[in-house]
Short mmCIF file of C-alpha atoms and ligand atoms in Angstrom, two decimals:
data_model
loop_
_atom_site.label_atom_id
_atom_site.label_comp_id
_atom_site.label_asym_id
_atom_site.label_seq_id
_atom_site.Cartn_x
_atom_site.Cartn_y
_atom_site.Cartn_z
CA UNK A 1 106.64 81.40 112.15
CA UNK A 2 108.91 78.94 111.46
CA UNK A 3 111.32 79.48 108.43
CA UNK A 4 113.55 76.87 108.63
CA UNK A 5 112.44 75.44 105.33
CA UNK A 6 112.59 78.59 103.56
CA UNK A 7 115.06 77.27 100.83
CA UNK A 8 117.06 79.60 99.06
CA UNK A 9 115.76 82.30 101.15
CA UNK A 10 117.97 82.02 104.18
CA UNK A 11 120.10 84.66 103.46
CA UNK A 12 122.75 86.73 106.09
CA UNK A 13 121.18 89.81 107.57
CA UNK A 14 123.03 92.88 109.17
CA UNK A 15 123.07 91.21 112.58
CA UNK A 16 125.36 88.02 110.94
CA UNK A 17 128.18 90.72 110.13
CA UNK A 18 130.23 92.68 112.12
CA UNK A 19 129.77 96.38 110.71
CA UNK A 20 131.67 98.24 113.33
CA UNK A 21 134.07 100.84 111.77
CA UNK A 22 132.79 99.65 108.38
CA UNK A 23 131.51 101.79 105.67
CA UNK A 24 128.06 100.41 104.58
CA UNK A 25 126.24 101.06 101.30
CA UNK A 26 122.55 100.78 102.09
CA UNK A 27 120.49 100.42 99.29
CA UNK A 28 117.02 101.83 100.19
CA UNK A 29 113.74 102.53 98.69
CA UNK A 30 113.34 106.30 99.06
CA UNK A 31 111.01 106.20 96.07
CA UNK A 32 108.91 108.68 97.64
CA UNK A 33 105.32 109.30 96.63
CA UNK A 34 105.29 113.49 95.82
CA UNK A 35 102.54 115.93 95.64
CA UNK A 36 102.14 116.91 92.10
CA UNK A 37 101.17 120.48 92.88
CA UNK A 38 103.83 121.49 95.52
CA UNK A 39 106.65 118.92 94.37
CA UNK A 40 107.24 117.73 98.10
CA UNK A 41 107.00 114.58 99.65
CA UNK A 42 103.31 113.53 100.32
CA UNK A 43 103.95 110.54 102.47
CA UNK A 44 107.08 109.73 104.59
CA UNK A 45 106.60 105.94 105.16
CA UNK A 46 109.13 104.91 102.94
CA UNK A 47 111.80 106.94 105.25
CA UNK A 48 110.29 106.11 108.47
CA UNK A 49 110.57 102.27 107.35
CA UNK A 50 114.16 102.65 106.60
CA UNK A 51 114.87 103.91 109.99
CA UNK A 52 115.49 100.44 112.20
CA UNK A 53 117.97 99.20 109.73
CA UNK A 54 119.80 103.07 109.61
CA UNK A 55 119.71 103.23 113.59
CA UNK A 56 121.17 99.73 114.05
CA UNK A 57 124.00 100.40 111.81
CA UNK A 58 124.74 103.66 113.24
CA UNK A 59 124.46 102.27 116.71
CA UNK A 60 126.78 100.05 115.83
CA UNK A 61 129.74 102.64 114.66
CA UNK A 62 128.96 101.91 110.72
CA UNK A 63 129.51 105.07 108.50
CA UNK A 64 126.33 104.38 105.83
CA UNK A 65 126.19 105.44 102.55
CA UNK A 66 122.70 105.62 101.63
CA UNK A 67 121.40 105.05 98.08
CA UNK A 68 118.21 104.56 96.08
CA UNK A 69 116.39 105.24 92.86
CA UNK A 70 113.71 107.86 92.88
CA UNK A 71 111.13 108.16 89.77
CA UNK A 72 112.07 107.94 86.31
CA UNK A 73 114.89 110.16 85.45
CA UNK A 74 116.07 108.37 82.61
CA UNK A 75 119.80 108.45 83.00
CA UNK A 76 120.12 112.09 83.04
CA UNK A 77 120.33 114.64 86.12
CA UNK A 78 117.08 116.55 86.46
CA UNK A 79 116.39 118.53 89.74
CA UNK A 80 113.32 117.34 90.33
CA UNK A 81 114.34 113.72 90.51
CA UNK A 82 116.95 115.05 93.44
CA UNK A 83 116.90 113.15 96.64
CA UNK A 84 117.53 116.34 98.69
CA UNK A 85 114.57 116.65 100.00
CA UNK A 86 114.51 113.09 101.11
CA UNK A 87 118.22 113.67 102.66
CA UNK A 88 116.12 116.51 104.65
CA UNK A 89 113.37 114.01 106.13
CA UNK A 90 115.87 111.46 106.87
CA UNK A 91 117.80 113.84 108.77
CA UNK A 92 114.54 115.12 110.96
CA UNK A 93 113.60 111.39 111.65
CA UNK A 94 117.37 110.73 112.77
CA UNK A 95 118.01 113.71 114.57
CA UNK A 96 121.45 113.94 112.94
CA UNK A 97 122.88 115.74 109.84
CA UNK A 98 122.47 113.28 106.63
CA UNK A 99 125.01 114.76 104.36
CA UNK A 100 123.52 114.90 100.94
CA UNK A 101 126.35 114.40 97.96
CA UNK A 102 125.98 116.61 94.56
CA UNK A 103 126.04 113.39 92.63
CA UNK A 104 126.10 109.54 92.70
CA UNK A 105 129.81 108.11 92.06
CA UNK A 106 131.13 111.52 90.92
CA UNK A 107 133.66 113.69 92.86
CA UNK A 108 131.64 115.17 95.52
CA UNK A 109 130.29 111.73 96.37
CA UNK A 110 133.64 110.08 96.72
CA UNK A 111 135.17 112.50 98.77
CA UNK A 112 132.23 112.74 101.04
CA UNK A 113 132.54 109.02 101.74
CA UNK A 114 136.07 109.20 101.76
CA UNK A 115 135.73 111.43 104.84
CA UNK A 116 132.52 109.56 106.54
CA UNK A 117 133.28 108.85 110.13
CA UNK A 118 131.97 105.90 111.94
CA UNK A 119 128.28 106.93 113.21
CA UNK A 120 127.70 109.07 110.17
CA UNK A 121 125.34 109.15 107.26
CA UNK A 122 125.40 110.36 103.70
CA UNK A 123 122.84 109.91 100.81
CA UNK A 124 123.83 109.63 97.24
CA UNK A 125 121.72 111.15 94.65
CA UNK A 126 119.47 109.35 92.49
CA UNK A 127 121.13 106.10 91.01
CA UNK A 128 119.04 106.50 88.04
CA UNK A 129 120.66 109.76 87.30
CA UNK A 130 123.07 107.48 85.39
CA UNK A 131 121.89 105.01 82.50
CA UNK A 132 124.24 102.67 83.95
CA UNK A 133 121.92 101.93 87.19
CA UNK A 134 119.13 100.03 85.17
CA UNK A 135 121.76 98.39 82.81
CA UNK A 136 123.91 96.88 85.61
CA UNK A 137 126.78 98.32 84.12
CA UNK A 138 129.83 96.57 85.74
CA UNK A 139 131.88 99.69 85.91
CA UNK A 140 129.22 101.66 87.46
CA UNK A 141 128.48 99.15 90.03
CA UNK A 142 132.31 98.82 90.89
CA UNK A 143 132.14 102.92 91.83
CA UNK A 144 129.57 102.60 93.80
CA UNK A 145 131.14 99.77 95.62
CA UNK A 146 134.49 101.15 95.99
CA UNK A 147 133.16 103.74 98.36
CA UNK A 148 132.15 101.08 100.79
CA UNK A 149 133.17 97.73 102.68
CA UNK A 150 129.90 95.96 102.98
CA UNK A 151 126.60 96.14 101.33
CA UNK A 152 123.21 96.14 102.92
CA UNK A 153 120.31 95.85 100.81
CA UNK A 154 116.87 96.98 101.97
CA UNK A 155 114.95 97.77 99.30
CA UNK A 156 112.45 94.69 98.70
CA UNK A 157 110.48 96.50 95.97
CA UNK A 158 113.66 96.55 93.63
CA UNK A 159 115.01 93.00 94.43
CA UNK A 160 113.31 91.70 91.41
CA UNK A 161 115.18 93.66 89.27
CA UNK A 162 119.01 93.04 88.17
CA UNK A 163 120.42 96.94 89.02
CA UNK A 164 123.57 98.15 89.51
CA UNK A 165 122.66 99.22 92.97
CA UNK A 166 120.36 95.97 93.79
CA UNK A 167 122.92 93.25 92.29
CA UNK A 168 125.89 94.59 90.52
CA UNK A 169 127.31 95.93 93.52
CA UNK A 170 127.28 92.43 95.36
CA UNK A 171 130.12 91.43 92.89
CA UNK A 172 132.41 93.49 94.68
CA UNK A 173 131.23 93.69 98.40
CA UNK A 174 129.86 90.79 100.58
CA UNK A 175 126.23 91.62 100.60
CA UNK A 176 123.39 91.13 103.48
CA UNK A 177 119.71 92.20 103.73
CA UNK A 178 118.63 95.16 106.01
CA UNK A 179 115.63 94.20 108.61
CA UNK A 180 113.08 95.47 106.06
CA UNK A 181 114.44 93.04 103.11
CA UNK A 182 114.81 90.35 105.99
CA UNK A 183 111.26 90.52 107.29
CA UNK A 184 109.92 90.17 103.48
CA UNK A 185 112.41 87.17 103.16
CA UNK A 186 110.94 85.44 106.31
CA UNK A 187 107.25 86.10 105.50
CA UNK A 188 106.91 85.43 102.09
CA UNK A 189 109.55 83.23 101.79
CA UNK A 190 108.27 81.28 104.90
CA UNK A 191 104.59 81.47 103.63
CA UNK A 192 105.15 79.60 100.34
CA UNK A 193 107.71 77.05 101.46
CA UNK A 194 107.07 75.95 104.81
CA UNK A 195 103.50 76.80 105.31
CA UNK A 196 101.57 76.02 108.37
CA UNK A 197 98.45 74.00 106.62
CA UNK A 198 96.23 74.13 105.01
CA UNK A 199 98.00 77.01 103.19
CA UNK A 200 95.08 78.90 100.96
CA UNK A 201 95.87 81.26 98.42
CA UNK A 202 93.73 83.73 97.17
CA UNK A 203 94.14 85.42 93.92
CA UNK A 204 92.19 88.03 92.13
CA UNK A 205 92.81 91.51 90.33
CA UNK A 206 92.04 92.46 86.70
CA UNK A 207 94.27 90.51 84.66
CA UNK A 208 94.39 86.40 84.28
CA UNK A 209 97.77 86.78 82.18
CA UNK A 210 99.66 88.80 84.95
CA UNK A 211 98.73 86.18 87.81
CA UNK A 212 99.12 82.76 85.89
CA UNK A 213 102.84 82.38 87.10
CA UNK A 214 101.47 82.46 90.53
CA UNK A 215 98.72 80.78 89.86
CA UNK A 216 101.39 77.93 88.45
CA UNK A 217 103.64 78.01 91.58
CA UNK A 218 100.94 78.19 94.17
CA UNK A 219 99.43 74.99 92.44
CA UNK A 220 102.31 72.99 93.60
CA UNK A 221 102.24 74.14 96.95
CA UNK A 222 98.73 75.16 97.98
CA UNK A 223 95.81 72.96 99.50
CA UNK A 224 93.21 75.51 98.03
CA UNK A 225 93.26 78.58 95.62
CA UNK A 226 90.67 80.93 95.72
CA UNK A 227 90.13 82.98 92.33
CA UNK A 228 88.15 86.35 92.62
CA UNK A 229 88.14 89.39 90.69
CA UNK A 230 87.98 90.21 86.67
CA UNK A 231 90.41 87.67 86.12
CA UNK A 232 87.74 84.97 87.13
CA UNK A 233 85.49 85.31 84.02
CA UNK A 234 88.27 84.07 81.68
CA UNK A 235 87.78 80.73 83.72
CA UNK A 236 84.10 80.89 83.03
CA UNK A 237 84.14 81.77 79.56
CA UNK A 238 86.87 79.13 78.59
CA UNK A 239 84.12 76.78 79.75
CA UNK A 240 81.42 77.87 77.73
CA UNK A 241 79.79 80.35 80.70
CA UNK A 242 78.30 83.43 79.51
CA UNK A 243 80.10 86.61 81.12
CA UNK A 244 78.47 89.64 79.39
CA UNK A 245 80.73 92.25 79.11
CA UNK A 246 82.97 91.25 82.06
CA UNK A 247 86.99 91.47 81.79
CA UNK A 248 88.03 88.28 79.84
CA UNK A 249 91.74 87.42 77.98
CA UNK A 250 90.47 84.63 75.24
CA UNK A 251 93.95 84.34 74.49
CA UNK A 252 94.53 82.71 77.92
CA UNK A 253 91.66 79.98 77.78
CA UNK A 254 94.24 77.23 77.16
CA UNK A 255 96.23 78.47 80.15
CA UNK A 256 93.50 78.51 82.50
CA UNK A 257 91.76 75.33 81.49
CA UNK A 258 95.30 73.60 82.07
CA UNK A 259 95.54 75.14 85.58
CA UNK A 260 91.91 73.56 86.36
CA UNK A 261 93.34 70.15 85.16
CA UNK A 262 96.35 70.61 87.01
CA UNK A 263 94.49 71.85 90.12
CA UNK A 264 92.44 68.38 90.00
CA UNK A 265 95.28 65.84 89.49
CA UNK A 266 97.20 67.33 92.33
CA UNK A 267 93.81 67.59 94.49
CA UNK A 268 94.04 71.13 94.97
CA UNK A 269 90.74 72.62 95.83
CA UNK A 270 90.43 75.37 93.34
CA UNK A 271 87.57 77.85 94.08
CA UNK A 272 85.98 80.30 91.64
CA UNK A 273 82.75 82.52 92.29
CA UNK A 274 79.70 80.67 92.17
CA UNK A 275 77.84 84.08 91.67
CA UNK A 276 78.77 87.82 90.87
CA UNK A 277 77.33 91.25 91.14
CA UNK A 278 77.48 93.30 87.81
CA UNK A 279 76.50 96.75 86.10
CA UNK A 280 75.67 98.02 82.99
CA UNK A 281 79.24 100.02 82.45
CA UNK A 282 82.23 99.97 84.44
CA UNK A 283 80.99 102.73 86.93
CA UNK A 284 79.81 102.95 90.59
CA UNK A 285 76.41 104.75 89.09
CA UNK A 286 74.86 101.76 87.97
CA UNK A 287 72.19 99.61 89.43
CA UNK A 288 74.19 96.53 90.94
CA UNK A 289 72.51 93.24 90.21
CA UNK A 290 73.49 89.61 91.12
CA UNK A 291 73.89 86.53 88.58
CA UNK A 292 75.42 83.35 88.36
CA UNK A 293 78.93 83.72 87.14
CA UNK A 294 78.31 81.81 84.31
CA UNK A 295 75.03 83.24 83.48
CA UNK A 296 75.50 86.98 83.08
CA UNK A 297 73.40 88.61 80.50
CA UNK A 298 74.91 90.39 77.70
CA UNK A 299 75.67 94.19 78.41
CA UNK A 300 76.52 93.43 81.66
CA UNK A 301 79.55 93.49 83.61
CA UNK A 302 80.55 91.39 86.51
CA UNK A 303 82.15 93.66 88.76
CA UNK A 304 82.48 91.90 92.42
CA UNK A 305 81.86 88.31 93.67
CA UNK A 306 78.16 87.58 94.78
CA UNK A 307 76.81 86.44 98.49
CA UNK A 308 77.06 82.79 97.81
CA UNK A 309 80.83 83.10 96.60
CA UNK A 310 81.32 85.21 99.56
CA UNK A 311 79.98 82.56 101.82
CA UNK A 312 81.99 79.75 100.10
CA UNK A 313 85.31 81.90 100.07
CA UNK A 314 84.98 83.12 103.70
CA UNK A 315 84.24 79.51 104.86
CA UNK A 316 87.32 77.97 103.16
CA UNK A 317 89.63 81.06 104.45
CA UNK A 318 88.31 80.13 108.03
CA UNK A 319 89.81 76.66 108.13
CA UNK A 320 93.29 78.03 106.85
CA UNK A 321 96.49 77.74 108.72
CA UNK A 322 98.32 80.00 106.33
CA UNK A 323 96.91 82.45 103.74
CA UNK A 324 98.48 84.26 100.73
CA UNK A 325 96.66 86.76 99.04
CA UNK A 326 97.09 88.84 95.94
CA UNK A 327 94.40 90.72 93.93
CA UNK A 328 91.26 92.56 94.95
CA UNK A 329 87.83 90.38 94.48
CA UNK A 330 86.26 93.16 92.55
CA UNK A 331 86.46 96.86 91.58
CA UNK A 332 86.59 97.76 95.49
CA UNK A 333 87.38 101.29 94.56
CA UNK A 334 83.72 101.40 93.79
CA UNK A 335 81.55 101.03 96.76
CA UNK A 336 79.04 99.27 95.34
CA UNK A 337 81.36 96.59 94.16
CA UNK A 338 83.32 96.30 97.35
CA UNK A 339 81.18 94.18 99.45
CA UNK A 340 83.23 91.03 97.82
CA UNK A 341 86.64 92.44 98.80
CA UNK A 342 85.51 93.72 102.33
CA UNK A 343 84.60 90.63 103.16
CA UNK A 344 87.53 88.63 102.14
CA UNK A 345 90.05 91.30 104.22
CA UNK A 346 87.69 90.84 107.30
CA UNK A 347 87.58 86.98 106.94
CA UNK A 348 91.57 86.86 106.31
CA UNK A 349 92.00 89.31 109.45
CA UNK A 350 89.74 87.55 111.60
CA UNK A 351 90.64 83.75 111.15
CA UNK A 352 93.58 83.60 113.08
CA UNK A 353 96.02 82.14 109.92
CA UNK A 354 99.36 83.37 109.39
CA UNK A 355 98.35 86.07 106.58
CA UNK A 356 100.73 87.43 103.86
CA UNK A 357 99.41 89.92 101.56
CA UNK A 358 101.35 91.15 98.47
CA UNK A 359 101.77 94.93 97.89
CA UNK A 360 99.64 96.73 95.56
CA UNK A 361 95.76 96.67 95.72
CA UNK A 362 95.42 94.29 98.15
CA UNK A 363 97.36 96.10 100.57
CA UNK A 364 95.39 99.22 99.81
CA UNK A 365 92.16 97.07 100.38
CA UNK A 366 92.86 95.89 103.68
CA UNK A 367 93.92 99.52 104.79
CA UNK A 368 90.73 101.04 103.65
CA UNK A 369 88.74 98.11 105.42
CA UNK A 370 90.62 99.02 108.72
CA UNK A 371 92.23 95.47 109.28
CA UNK A 372 95.73 95.99 108.10
CA UNK A 373 97.33 95.79 111.89
CA UNK A 374 95.23 92.09 111.92
CA UNK A 375 97.67 91.13 108.84
CA UNK A 376 100.65 89.26 109.82
CA UNK A 377 102.45 90.83 106.95
CA UNK A 378 102.07 93.44 104.17
CA UNK A 379 104.32 93.45 101.69
CA UNK A 380 105.92 96.75 100.58
CA UNK A 381 106.93 95.32 97.24
CA UNK A 382 103.95 94.63 94.61
CA UNK A 383 105.93 93.64 91.62
CA UNK A 384 108.60 91.76 93.63
CA UNK A 385 106.18 89.89 96.01
CA UNK A 386 104.39 88.85 92.87
CA UNK A 387 107.88 87.59 91.38
CA UNK A 388 108.80 86.01 94.75
CA UNK A 389 105.39 84.28 94.87
CA UNK A 390 105.87 82.98 91.43
CA UNK A 391 108.68 80.83 92.82
CA UNK A 392 111.29 83.03 90.54
CA UNK A 393 114.75 83.53 91.52
CA UNK A 394 114.99 87.54 92.35
CA UNK A 395 118.33 89.01 91.46
CA UNK A 396 118.80 91.33 94.38
CA UNK A 397 117.76 88.30 96.93
CA UNK A 398 119.90 85.52 95.14
CA UNK A 399 123.04 88.00 95.40
CA UNK A 400 122.99 88.09 99.24
CA UNK A 401 125.39 85.82 101.20
CA UNK A 402 123.83 82.44 102.29
CA UNK A 403 123.38 82.20 106.22
P1 AMP B 501 95.86 94.10 89.59
O1 AMP B 501 96.38 94.85 89.42
O2 AMP B 501 95.63 92.76 88.39
O3 AMP B 501 95.73 92.96 91.08
O4 AMP B 501 94.17 94.31 89.48
C1 AMP B 501 93.47 95.29 90.28
C2 AMP B 501 92.53 95.68 89.61
O5 AMP B 501 91.65 95.31 89.50
C3 AMP B 501 91.64 96.90 90.86
O6 AMP B 501 92.01 98.32 90.57
C4 AMP B 501 90.35 96.35 90.77
O7 AMP B 501 89.55 97.58 90.55
C5 AMP B 501 90.28 96.08 89.26
N1 AMP B 501 89.26 94.43 89.39
C6 AMP B 501 89.17 93.75 90.04
N2 AMP B 501 87.92 92.75 89.83
C7 AMP B 501 87.30 93.59 88.68
C8 AMP B 501 86.27 93.30 87.77
N3 AMP B 501 85.72 92.31 88.05
N4 AMP B 501 86.28 93.98 86.67
C9 AMP B 501 87.09 95.07 86.57
N5 AMP B 501 88.29 95.33 87.28
C10 AMP B 501 88.11 94.61 87.94
#
C-alpha cells in the first residue's frame, strides 16, 4: 500500500537512524493481561509482538533500556504491578538475560543503564510507579531520557496519551518509531490519507457519542459509510422512527442529523441497517425476531442488523478498495445476535480490499469468526486507533522525527 500521501504520519523509524553503540530507551507495550487467580501472565502476545524491534536493535549493537506501563498502580510502587515477570518472559523469548531494574529512574535503574553494553537489554520498573509519568512531568521525563541517547517508541496503544515515557522524553532525545508503531502508521495513516478507492468505512458498537468524531472525520474522506450496531438506533429515532427499547442517545439527535446532512452534501453514501433482529431483553435466551429498524415494537431491543441490512452492507463492502472498520454490528457475544457481525467480518475478509480494523471489539470479532488472517491490518490500540481515525494529532506520533 502506498503511504506517500500519509501526511503527518511520515515519521522516521529505527531503520532511518544509526543505533550502533547507542543506548536506546525503548517504550514498549508490556501492559499484559494477568490471570486473576494465579497473578501470572495470561497472554504473552504483547511481549512476542515487541521482539522484532528488540532483536533488530540488539543485532545492530544497540543497548536497550526498555520501559512500559503496566496496570494502574496510581503513582506508587506496588509489587503486584511489577514488570519482573515480563522481564523473565522476555528473557525466555530472546534467549538472553534481561536485567530487571528495581526502580524506574532511581539508583538501581541508572547504574544498570550506565553499565549496559551494546547487545544487552534491561527493563525499567513500571513507569506508572511515578505519578509524574501520567502528568508528563518534564523532570521525570528528563531523568528517563538521561539514561539513553535515542528514544524508540513502539507502544501504539499509548501514543494518544502525552505521558513522560510516550512524549515527554522526546524533548530530550531524538525520537523514532519501532516496527510495531511504524506498521500502525503505515496502515491506518495510509488508509485514511491515501486510500485505494472506494474507501468504505464501517462503524458500529454501542455508543454513537463515542464514534461521532470518527464519523465526522471519515465523512470528509470516505466514499461510503456503513453504520450498524447499537449506535444506529439514535439515527432512526432522531428521524421519528420507533426503536422500542433499543440503545439510544437522545442528546445526540442533532449531531446525527447533521452527519446525515453532511453526507448528502458531500455525496457520501450513508448506509443504515434497513432491518434489525431484536429480542425482549438483553440476553441470548430470548426469541430473536426481525423488524424494520424504524418500526421496532415497544419492549423489544434491536441487538443485530437484519438480513436485508446484511445484503446491502456486504454488497457495498464487495466493491470497496479500502475498508476501515471500528465497532461490531450487534451484540456478537450472543450467538443469536452474532450473524450481522459475522457476515460483515467474512465480507471484509473475502472482498480483496485493503482492510484496516481498529482494535477492541471488531478485532475480537474477526478473530472469533476465524478470518483475522485475511485482514490487512488489525490495530493493537483500541483508543489510539479511534483517535487516529478521528484525524486527531496524537502526541506520541507528533513528537517523532519527520522522515
Ligand atoms: P463499542 O465499545 O462502542 O465499540 O461497543 C462494543 C459493544 O457494543 C459490544 O460489546 C457489543 O455487544 C455492543 N453492541 C453492539 N450492538 C449493540 C446493540 N444493538 N445493542 C446493545 N449493544 C450492542
